[in-house]
Amino acid sequence: MNAPPAANTYRPAEEALIERDIAAYLEAHGRKSLLRFITCGSVDDGKSTLIGRLLYDTAMIFEDQLAALASDSRKVGTQGQNLDFALLVDGLSAEREQGITIDVAYRFFTTEKRKFIVADTPGHEQFTRNMVTGASTADLAVLLIDARRGVLTQTRRHAFLANLVGVRHFVLAVNKMDLVGHDQAVFDAIVADFDAFRRQIGIPGFTAIPMAALTGANIVRRADEMPWYQGPALLEHLEQVPVEPASAAGFRLPVQWVNRPNLDFRGFTGTITAGRIRPGDAVRITPGGATSRVARIVTFDGDREEAGAGEAITLTLADEVDCSRGSVIAAADAPPELADQFEATIVWMADEALVPGRSYWLKTGAVTVPASLAAPKYAIDVNTMEHLAAKSLELNHIGVATVTTHRAIPFAPYAEDRALGGFILIDRDSNATVGAGTLHFALRRSQNVHWQALDITRDAHAANMGQRPKLLWFTGLSGAGKSTIANLVEKRLHALGHKTFLLDGDNVRHGLNKDLGFTEADRIENIRRVGEVAKLMTDAGLVVLTAFISPFRAERRMVREMLTDGEFIEIFVDTPLSVAEDRDVKGLYKKARAGQLKNFTGIDSPYEAPETAEIHIDTTAMTPEAAAALIVDRLLPELRR
Ligand code: ADP
């Protein structure tokens, strides 16, 4: 058996290019439909042999055509049109630099009847994220089974995940039948086993095929060795399976960016995720709700009369409407919903467990927003489908949780629209993908609790106070001097007639936050509540001072984002651990060293120093009075109205 060809293998970094190549290929070879599928199973199950067989035995690889297409689509920048398509290509590279390190190889092959793209992903459990990525664009999943071993945990896991990310067709490929004497009883038992499982997780149906990848039996041609099997060979099945459009929803285009090369042209660029569109069609933009009509459909190869799901296009509209990157242009009668709180299923993909309450980037459709997850309602045991109690999600765990986005985003349930309902979660510091998930529905809270518009605005309050509100956020180790300096700053501001309030960490823990401990999740909630209270106080026009260790960058950033631009002033009270420990004002370091105090910052819990604090105070270089004077001098001009 020859090795499978490699020339037409794409790596994920080029996913955007693949999308374009596919769109261009379909355009040129419109008669043939495209089936995207994924093979799930490990190397031992015979996965590479199977893929190799499909590629090699069909022997209709069009690597030349593809290479030509790829170079064509890269030439567009020089076509001398109004549009600067180089911009478009740059935009795609920005997408690709998200830091998503996922290993999926896409292979292309074609037969007389159909074109295929197979996503090949490493099969071990730790590669769940690859599998999810590959499956998220697939129409069909081939679940590979070793006839000697039957349905394994991994098979169940893959079936569950593929179903979760919207794969509609399943093939149970019972391989290595030659090693069990082509015995029908073995096959039937495996099929019965899987049948019971798939009913449990709601997979509507599947096709089981007995095969032997090594000999090629039932892969491309029907095999004589198993006369008891009357069904199609794998390839035949793949050629016949109906590929319905991805969703029944009307036209949708998440806007990837706004293309504005000159004053006369304003185009909205992206890949159509559902439906079809023609010039003249009525559209509605979410958020905002503005309506207009399509003026032109612009592509690499000139204007079009029609375009559909999967195609990368630029739309121009008849009216000047409010529409920006992240907006969704949809059929006027089928706009997506807008919400900021959802129930979702999440697959956790990082070594470091999910931290409930922490802010992650959530990327869906064309939008990337800060978002946080509540502690999971439950985790799911993929073997038994049992719901397990869970406080967090570890690597490869699957759970259901409430997701809250920083602002309302256009969305549709995943079952209806994979692009708007599917999301990935990205760590905000490392930029690594840490999870993936599907949005089920918006929580009613987000739709029923509206922001009450008040007549006395925050600006009116501030004007009455005769100042600009600020939040002075003091952060640093315990004993660094936060309370001491904040207290002096408040005294000075007060003496100057400013309206201030100091929220002290210890004091807040006696009241508002007395139900919280010192675990990571509780610390995050502590800071979140303090942030919300401080925000209300700035709404009332006050200059608020807070003295909290607030050891994690992510949480300080969370509070910064709650406030209006420029209102959050981070003050790093920088004192080396050894100095703070020597001072040991409250005797806490001694207790922590003696092991009587767990999770103490600096001892057995980390302190993440600010990278971009507005004000940096080195307490080894100045007295508390000098520090307070410095801060007040810096602030006074900013407090004036
Ligand atoms: P925190 O609020 O950061 O836990 P505190 O303000 O309660 O810290 O305690 C800091 C202690 O360090 C106080 O007793 C303060 O007098 C002392 N200290 C000594 N030098 C300085 C300095 N340069 N700046 C701030 N505090 C200092």
XYZ file of C-alpha atoms and ligand atoms in Angstrom:
668
model
C 0.000 0.000 0.000
C 1.493 3.331 -1.008
C 1.570 6.225 1.414
C -1.313 8.641 0.944
C -0.405 11.684 -1.135
C 0.604 14.696 0.884
C 0.581 17.523 -1.630
C -3.073 18.343 -1.106
C -2.944 18.247 2.649
C -3.825 21.484 4.369
C -2.926 22.457 7.895
C -5.322 24.427 10.078
C -3.347 27.627 9.866
C -4.704 27.759 6.360
C -8.307 27.107 7.210
C -9.456 30.426 5.833
C -7.643 29.663 2.593
C -9.276 26.266 2.439
C -12.678 27.866 2.745
C -11.845 30.090 -0.176
C -10.384 27.304 -2.267
C -13.486 25.247 -1.695
C -15.758 28.106 -2.623
C -13.732 28.742 -5.769
C -13.661 25.074 -6.684
C -17.383 24.666 -6.256
C -17.875 27.697 -8.417
C -15.817 26.131 -11.177
C -17.230 22.615 -10.791
C -20.739 23.450 -9.733
C -22.265 20.150 -10.821
C -20.553 18.097 -8.140
C -21.668 18.289 -4.557
C -19.220 18.394 -1.701
C -19.202 16.093 1.303
C -17.100 17.062 4.291
C -16.457 14.227 6.671
C -14.288 13.309 9.592
C -12.768 9.975 10.542
C -12.729 9.213 14.251
C -10.671 6.449 15.724
C -7.077 5.822 16.633
C -4.181 4.778 14.447
C -4.557 1.254 15.759
C -8.085 1.032 14.458
C -6.705 1.361 10.944
C -7.589 4.972 10.347
C -4.578 5.889 8.225
C -4.958 2.736 6.182
C -8.583 3.587 5.567
C -7.894 7.160 4.504
C -4.972 5.986 2.408
C -7.232 3.488 0.653
C -9.870 6.071 -0.103
C -7.326 8.476 -1.529
C -5.235 5.935 -3.348
C -7.959 3.675 -4.718
C -10.046 6.536 -6.006
C -6.826 7.896 -7.538
C -8.566 11.052 -8.682
C -6.628 13.605 -6.828
C -6.655 17.089 -8.204
C -3.751 18.620 -6.433
C -2.842 20.522 -9.603
C -6.207 22.186 -9.872
C -6.086 23.129 -6.252
C -2.630 24.594 -6.481
C -3.769 26.643 -9.470
C -6.811 27.886 -7.611
C -4.781 28.873 -4.635
C -2.427 30.961 -6.726
C -5.311 32.516 -8.645
C -7.022 33.633 -5.521
C -3.813 35.196 -4.271
C -3.355 37.257 -7.407
C -6.523 39.270 -6.962
C -4.772 42.169 -5.276
C -3.321 43.210 -8.615
C -6.524 43.227 -10.628
C -6.777 46.979 -10.638
C -10.362 47.015 -9.425
C -11.846 49.434 -6.962
C -11.505 46.912 -4.218
C -8.234 46.332 -2.507
C -8.383 42.612 -2.091
C -5.000 42.581 -0.427
C -6.875 43.982 2.532
C -9.082 40.979 2.451
C -6.160 38.594 2.524
C -4.571 40.512 5.383
C -7.791 40.235 7.316
C -7.706 36.516 6.940
C -4.164 36.293 8.245
C -5.212 38.241 11.306
C -7.847 35.596 11.923
C -5.278 32.905 11.564
C -3.020 34.459 14.146
C -5.499 33.805 16.939
C -3.052 31.377 18.478
C -5.269 28.429 17.832
C -2.928 25.498 17.819
C -4.993 22.692 16.523
C -3.712 19.832 14.492
C -6.169 18.810 11.818
C -5.086 17.717 8.363
C -7.618 18.239 5.594
C -7.332 15.955 2.586
C -9.146 16.449 -0.677
C -10.243 13.795 -3.131
C -12.857 13.475 -5.769
C -14.771 10.786 -7.642
C -17.017 11.016 -10.652
C -19.998 11.651 -8.413
C -18.739 13.884 -5.662
C -15.952 15.919 -4.111
C -14.725 15.097 -0.634
C -12.849 16.800 2.126
C -11.805 14.541 4.931
C -10.602 15.965 8.224
C -8.011 13.684 9.704
C -7.354 14.205 13.379
C -5.082 12.452 15.876
C -7.219 10.019 17.808
C -6.007 9.970 21.386
C -8.149 11.380 24.108
C -5.879 14.362 24.685
C -6.624 15.424 21.124
C -10.294 16.056 21.738
C -9.864 19.613 20.537
C -8.616 18.445 17.146
C -11.563 16.145 16.804
C -14.023 18.861 17.743
C -12.439 21.269 15.281
C -12.525 18.749 12.454
C -16.083 17.710 13.224
C -17.435 21.232 13.511
C -17.461 21.662 9.732
C -18.268 18.031 8.841
C -21.516 16.651 7.450
C -20.658 13.082 8.324
C -18.501 11.192 10.801
C -16.934 7.806 10.163
C -16.545 6.121 13.549
C -13.891 3.513 13.133
C -14.169 0.375 15.247
C -11.711 -2.476 15.599
C -13.959 -5.558 15.252
C -11.885 -7.345 17.893
C -12.391 -4.577 20.461
C -15.906 -3.337 19.756
C -17.377 -0.004 20.903
C -14.897 1.714 23.210
C -15.129 4.749 25.480
C -13.409 6.667 22.740
C -16.041 5.674 20.187
C -18.763 6.951 22.503
C -16.845 10.110 23.194
C -16.352 10.803 19.496
C -19.974 10.058 18.675
C -21.113 12.351 21.473
C -18.835 15.207 20.415
C -19.616 14.863 16.710
C -23.329 14.924 17.503
C -22.809 17.897 19.800
C -21.109 19.933 17.085
C -23.874 19.167 14.625
C -22.647 16.259 12.492
C -25.811 14.802 10.977
C -24.708 11.503 9.443
C -22.848 8.685 11.130
C -21.097 5.652 9.695
C -20.072 2.883 12.034
C -17.094 1.435 10.174
C -16.455 -1.946 11.724
C -12.923 -2.568 10.540
C -10.580 -5.579 10.662
C -13.407 -8.004 9.894
C -10.732 -10.268 8.376
C -9.296 -10.736 11.856
C -12.591 -12.068 13.235
C -13.190 -14.493 10.383
C -15.684 -12.144 8.698
C -18.150 -13.282 11.332
C -21.591 -11.687 11.072
C -22.339 -12.332 14.759
C -19.402 -10.158 15.813
C -20.612 -7.360 13.523
C -24.220 -7.612 14.713
C -23.200 -7.460 18.373
C -21.158 -4.294 17.788
C -23.996 -2.694 15.854
C -26.474 -3.513 18.638
C -24.114 -2.072 21.236
C -23.700 1.202 19.349
C -27.386 1.361 18.538
C -28.243 1.427 22.250
C -25.731 4.189 22.895
C -26.721 6.428 20.001
C -30.374 6.297 21.086
C -29.315 7.532 24.500
C -27.568 10.589 23.076
C -30.182 11.299 20.440
C -28.362 10.437 17.212
C -31.276 9.758 14.841
C -29.662 6.961 12.846
C -26.473 5.502 11.428
C -25.147 3.210 8.739
C -22.980 0.265 9.790
C -20.498 -1.223 7.324
C -18.303 -4.266 7.947
C -14.917 -3.790 6.309
C -11.226 -4.604 6.155
C -9.154 -1.551 5.308
C -6.037 -3.644 4.838
C -7.534 -5.760 2.054
C -9.815 -2.995 0.858
C -12.988 -5.025 1.511
C -16.106 -2.799 1.419
C -14.049 0.394 1.252
C -14.295 1.313 -2.411
C -15.889 -1.835 -3.824
C -18.222 -4.347 -2.261
C -16.428 -7.383 -0.895
C -17.115 -11.041 -1.625
C -15.839 -12.170 1.767
C -19.017 -11.076 3.562
C -21.959 -12.241 1.477
C -24.252 -11.715 4.471
C -23.759 -7.951 4.107
C -26.004 -6.463 1.430
C -25.330 -2.773 1.956
C -23.053 -0.359 0.103
C -19.281 -0.097 0.384
C -18.039 2.934 2.329
C -17.244 5.059 -0.714
C -20.574 4.248 -2.350
C -22.308 5.349 0.804
C -20.259 8.545 0.978
C -21.203 9.279 -2.616
C -24.928 8.810 -1.971
C -25.463 10.384 1.410
C -27.627 13.477 0.947
C -25.907 16.729 1.891
C -28.613 19.127 2.918
C -27.807 22.803 3.285
C -26.282 23.497 6.688
C -29.456 25.021 8.069
C -32.985 25.878 7.210
C -32.496 29.447 8.400
C -32.628 32.377 6.003
C -29.596 34.283 4.709
C -26.894 35.174 7.237
C -23.549 36.882 6.860
C -21.448 37.592 9.966
C -19.404 40.632 8.969
C -15.685 39.897 9.216
C -14.696 43.400 8.349
C -15.825 46.535 6.631
C -14.024 47.138 3.381
C -13.761 50.849 2.696
C -11.041 51.513 0.131
C -12.426 54.953 -0.785
C -15.358 57.218 -0.014
C -17.528 55.724 -2.762
C -17.317 52.148 -1.644
C -18.373 50.562 1.606
C -18.554 46.773 1.517
C -19.238 44.204 4.201
C -17.045 41.146 3.882
C -17.470 37.676 5.310
C -18.472 34.095 4.597
C -22.185 33.358 4.207
C -23.132 30.930 6.963
C -26.688 30.186 5.849
C -29.145 30.742 3.057
C -28.817 32.535 -0.272
C -28.825 36.170 -1.321
C -29.481 38.212 -4.481
C -29.172 41.914 -5.226
C -32.401 43.637 -4.200
C -33.079 41.298 -1.248
C -34.190 42.975 1.972
C -31.775 42.592 4.879
C -31.679 43.518 8.538
C -28.572 44.232 10.586
C -28.059 42.887 14.109
C -27.342 44.629 16.435
C -29.133 47.849 15.685
C -31.977 46.481 13.601
C -31.375 48.766 10.609
C -32.871 47.545 7.340
C -31.699 47.967 3.772
C -31.435 46.151 0.447
C -28.507 44.402 -1.143
C -26.982 46.569 -3.861
C -24.096 44.399 -5.106
C -22.548 41.010 -4.366
C -18.841 41.445 -4.990
C -16.386 38.540 -5.216
C -12.856 37.861 -6.399
C -14.214 37.179 -9.849
C -16.461 40.200 -10.173
C -20.096 40.879 -9.283
C -22.552 38.040 -8.809
C -26.261 37.576 -9.312
C -26.554 35.180 -6.409
C -24.445 33.679 -3.614
C -25.027 31.036 -0.976
C -23.776 29.386 2.207
C -20.032 28.743 2.335
C -19.101 31.507 -0.095
C -16.833 34.406 0.821
C -18.332 37.635 -0.495
C -18.485 41.375 -0.028
C -21.954 42.941 0.096
C -22.783 46.546 -0.573
C -26.103 47.915 0.639
C -28.487 50.463 -0.812
C -28.432 52.637 2.313
C -25.822 54.049 4.685
C -26.600 51.879 7.701
C -24.927 51.179 10.992
C -23.004 47.948 10.409
C -19.542 47.036 11.610
C -17.230 44.094 12.178
C -19.147 41.532 14.218
C -22.571 42.628 13.002
C -24.706 40.051 11.235
C -26.447 40.910 7.972
C -29.481 38.625 7.727
C -32.622 38.144 5.681
C -34.953 40.906 6.908
C -37.504 38.400 8.222
C -35.008 36.070 9.946
C -32.508 38.101 11.963
C -30.528 36.344 14.717
C -31.346 37.042 18.365
C -29.308 39.374 20.527
C -28.440 38.272 24.066
C -25.689 38.298 26.678
C -26.446 35.213 28.751
C -26.779 31.656 27.500
C -26.934 28.034 28.452
C -24.134 26.206 26.689
C -22.375 22.869 26.483
C -18.619 23.245 26.815
C -15.760 20.890 26.029
C -12.740 21.944 28.047
C -9.481 21.570 26.134
C -6.744 23.039 28.303
C -4.469 21.437 30.883
C -5.401 24.170 33.334
C -8.987 23.732 34.540
C -11.781 26.218 33.818
C -11.883 29.046 36.361
C -15.552 29.978 36.870
C -15.998 33.736 36.835
C -12.754 34.417 34.980
C -12.886 36.429 31.811
C -12.025 34.556 28.602
C -12.351 35.643 24.996
C -15.409 34.052 23.452
C -15.267 33.884 19.672
C -18.390 33.131 17.704
C -19.503 34.073 14.202
C -17.499 37.191 13.577
C -17.544 38.449 17.160
C -14.898 38.136 19.831
C -16.033 39.351 23.268
C -14.905 38.943 26.858
C -17.085 36.326 28.543
C -17.203 34.362 31.739
C -18.681 31.006 32.708
C -20.490 30.187 35.905
C -19.583 27.016 37.765
C -20.971 24.141 35.658
C -24.508 22.968 36.350
C -23.147 19.498 35.740
C -20.484 17.570 33.882
C -21.371 14.682 31.584
C -19.977 11.154 31.830
C -19.666 10.176 28.172
C -19.929 6.490 28.923
C -23.163 6.523 30.820
C -24.491 9.997 29.924
C -24.897 10.527 33.653
C -24.838 14.069 34.987
C -22.020 14.527 37.484
C -21.654 17.310 40.032
C -18.734 19.550 39.051
C -17.224 22.792 40.347
C -15.050 23.270 37.289
C -14.140 21.465 34.074
C -10.796 19.724 33.613
C -9.048 18.760 30.391
C -11.439 16.883 28.053
C -14.385 17.234 30.402
C -17.744 18.102 28.972
C -20.249 20.130 30.941
C -23.220 22.450 30.807
C -22.872 25.970 32.202
C -24.200 29.503 31.979
C -22.091 31.767 29.785
C -22.262 35.529 30.183
C -20.805 37.783 27.510
C -19.558 41.267 28.259
C -22.057 42.748 25.822
C -25.002 41.377 23.891
C -24.014 39.437 20.766
C -25.969 38.224 17.743
C -26.542 34.509 18.107
C -28.646 31.555 17.034
C -28.948 28.171 18.734
C -26.228 25.855 17.460
C -28.799 23.329 16.270
C -30.050 25.983 13.863
C -26.829 27.767 12.900
C -23.386 26.344 13.509
C -21.608 29.617 12.846
C -23.593 31.797 15.231
C -24.219 29.124 17.858
C -20.772 27.581 18.069
C -17.952 29.230 19.966
C -14.413 28.786 21.171
C -12.930 30.147 24.369
C -9.481 31.725 24.308
C -7.239 32.445 27.291
C -6.725 36.202 27.417
C -3.096 36.024 28.477
C -1.676 33.104 26.513
C -4.053 33.421 23.527
C -4.461 29.635 23.525
C -7.792 28.002 22.748
C -8.985 26.502 26.020
C -12.488 25.332 25.202
C -15.190 24.971 22.599
C -18.907 24.864 22.950
C -22.374 25.274 21.608
C -24.996 27.794 22.675
C -28.371 26.175 23.356
C -30.567 29.172 24.099
C -30.494 32.641 25.589
C -31.450 32.758 29.230
C -34.634 34.640 29.822
C -32.968 36.887 32.354
C -30.959 38.520 29.623
C -34.084 39.271 27.651
C -36.425 40.193 30.475
C -34.153 42.268 32.673
C -33.734 45.561 30.899
C -31.579 48.468 31.834
C -33.819 51.097 33.354
C -33.213 54.445 31.712
C -33.004 57.087 34.438
C -33.620 60.788 34.045
C -30.800 61.835 36.333
C -27.888 60.465 34.349
C -24.465 59.588 35.686
C -23.191 62.770 34.110
C -25.819 64.807 35.972
C -24.695 63.171 39.215
C -21.067 63.912 38.463
C -21.892 67.514 37.587
C -23.639 67.908 40.935
C -20.562 66.524 42.656
C -18.423 68.999 40.730
C -15.914 66.354 39.654
C -15.183 63.561 37.254
C -15.764 60.157 38.853
C -12.791 57.778 39.088
C -11.999 54.393 40.517
C -8.540 54.305 42.134
C -7.749 50.608 42.302
C -4.886 49.900 44.713
C -3.356 46.463 44.219
C -0.392 44.755 45.881
C 0.636 42.108 48.390
C -0.875 41.973 51.842
C 0.990 44.522 53.936
C 2.276 46.342 50.872
C 0.666 49.552 52.074
C -2.523 49.737 50.016
C -4.835 50.714 52.884
C -2.295 53.081 54.420
C -1.693 54.988 51.183
C -5.338 54.884 50.021
C -6.379 56.312 53.375
C -3.915 59.199 53.019
C -5.026 59.844 49.437
C -8.654 59.974 50.524
C -7.861 62.411 53.345
C -6.111 64.751 50.905
C -8.880 64.570 48.301
C -11.513 65.075 50.970
C -9.681 68.125 52.299
C -9.717 69.524 48.746
C -13.495 69.183 48.628
C -13.744 66.039 46.520
C -16.509 63.567 47.160
C -14.828 60.247 47.870
C -15.413 56.811 49.292
C -12.878 54.151 50.301
C -13.838 50.480 49.951
C -11.459 48.419 52.028
C -10.902 44.720 51.358
C -11.123 43.577 54.950
C -14.212 45.658 55.639
C -16.105 44.387 52.612
C -15.427 40.818 53.673
C -17.284 41.488 56.938
C -20.477 42.370 55.108
C -21.248 42.209 51.404
C -18.797 39.362 50.823
C -18.912 37.472 54.092
C -20.107 34.362 52.276
C -16.880 34.180 50.259
C -13.665 32.360 51.090
C -10.234 32.482 49.499
C -10.405 29.868 46.756
C -9.640 31.163 43.280
C -13.338 31.193 42.358
C -14.285 33.045 45.576
C -11.539 35.609 45.071
C -12.828 36.282 41.583
C -16.382 36.700 42.870
C -15.081 38.971 45.653
C -13.477 41.258 43.082
C -16.460 41.105 40.752
C -18.819 42.316 43.478
C -16.424 45.023 44.591
C -16.141 46.102 40.951
C -19.923 46.292 40.610
C -20.284 48.293 43.839
C -17.456 50.637 42.830
C -19.108 51.090 39.463
C -22.411 52.075 41.094
C -20.521 54.577 43.218
C -18.864 56.115 40.174
C -22.337 56.264 38.595
C -23.303 58.327 41.637
C -20.406 60.644 40.827
C -17.918 59.625 43.516
C -14.172 59.184 43.425
C -13.892 55.622 44.721
C -10.744 54.163 46.257
C -10.354 50.412 46.756
C -7.640 48.510 48.617
C -7.719 44.852 47.626
C -4.810 42.497 47.038
C -6.615 41.525 43.781
C -3.813 39.188 42.780
C -5.013 38.170 39.308
C -4.530 40.285 36.208
C -7.670 38.835 34.633
C -9.907 40.107 37.429
C -8.394 43.568 37.499
C -8.977 43.701 33.782
C -12.580 42.563 34.349
C -13.216 45.579 36.609
C -11.404 47.897 34.196
C -13.794 46.759 31.474
C -16.858 47.400 33.655
C -15.988 51.089 33.775
C -16.009 53.838 31.220
C -12.721 54.388 29.386
C -10.200 56.297 31.460
C -12.144 55.933 34.694
C -10.195 53.008 36.101
C -6.824 54.005 37.552
C -4.728 51.020 38.562
C -2.237 51.842 41.309
C 0.394 49.196 41.903
C 1.653 49.384 45.484
C 4.915 47.606 44.844
C 6.524 46.114 47.912
C 8.839 43.081 47.745
C 7.499 40.005 49.503
C 10.387 40.016 51.978
C 9.593 43.603 53.026
C 5.836 42.993 53.339
C 6.552 39.845 55.299
C 8.924 41.696 57.637
C 6.232 44.298 58.324
C 3.607 41.569 58.833
C 1.135 44.149 60.191
C -1.641 41.625 60.753
C 0.549 38.623 61.636
C -0.827 36.846 58.578
C 2.488 35.921 56.953
C 3.550 34.150 60.136
C 0.324 32.140 60.111
C 0.689 31.351 56.420
C 4.293 30.182 56.881
C 3.138 27.986 59.759
C 0.591 26.425 57.423
C -2.376 27.765 59.374
C -3.558 29.921 56.481
C -4.068 28.377 53.041
C -3.966 30.149 49.661
C -2.126 33.159 51.043
C -0.955 35.495 48.296
C 2.824 35.513 47.959
C 3.216 32.297 49.963
C 1.154 29.536 48.366
C -0.939 31.558 45.946
C 0.517 33.738 43.183
C 0.466 37.520 42.805
C 0.422 38.675 39.188
C 2.008 42.135 39.128
C 0.309 44.684 36.844
C 1.939 45.168 33.473
C 0.316 48.465 32.638
C -0.656 50.150 35.889
C -1.425 53.852 35.520
C 0.575 54.617 38.677
C 3.454 52.619 40.138
C 4.501 53.201 43.763
C 7.733 51.688 45.037
C 7.221 51.715 48.808
C 10.876 50.932 49.461
C 11.742 54.272 47.850
C 9.147 56.601 49.403
C 7.119 57.183 52.542
C 3.339 56.692 52.551
C 2.918 60.490 52.657
C 5.162 60.989 49.634
C 3.268 58.262 47.769
C -0.084 59.883 48.562
C 1.178 63.307 47.444
C 2.410 61.836 44.167
C -0.908 60.140 43.464
C -2.988 63.226 44.284
C -0.789 65.459 42.095
C -1.219 63.043 39.231
C -4.991 62.869 39.699
C -6.146 66.402 40.349
C -6.154 67.550 36.715
C -8.193 64.469 35.764
C -10.821 65.089 38.436
C -11.619 68.575 37.218
C -14.721 68.986 35.088
P -2.216 46.490 52.827
O -3.433 47.337 52.859
O -1.510 46.587 51.517
O -2.419 45.097 53.262
P -1.430 48.064 55.052
O -1.530 49.439 54.540
O -2.505 47.514 55.887
O -1.146 47.110 53.816
O -0.067 47.879 55.813
C 1.144 48.419 55.352
C 2.066 48.629 56.532
O 3.358 48.989 56.055
C 1.592 49.783 57.409
O 1.825 49.460 58.769
C 2.500 50.943 56.973
O 2.690 51.884 58.018
C 3.802 50.213 56.676
N 4.675 50.911 55.738
C 5.965 51.142 55.912
N 6.502 51.826 54.880
C 5.518 52.035 54.014
C 5.442 52.684 52.748
N 6.507 53.278 52.201
N 4.258 52.707 52.122
C 3.175 52.124 52.664
N 3.168 51.491 53.859
C 4.339 51.435 54.537
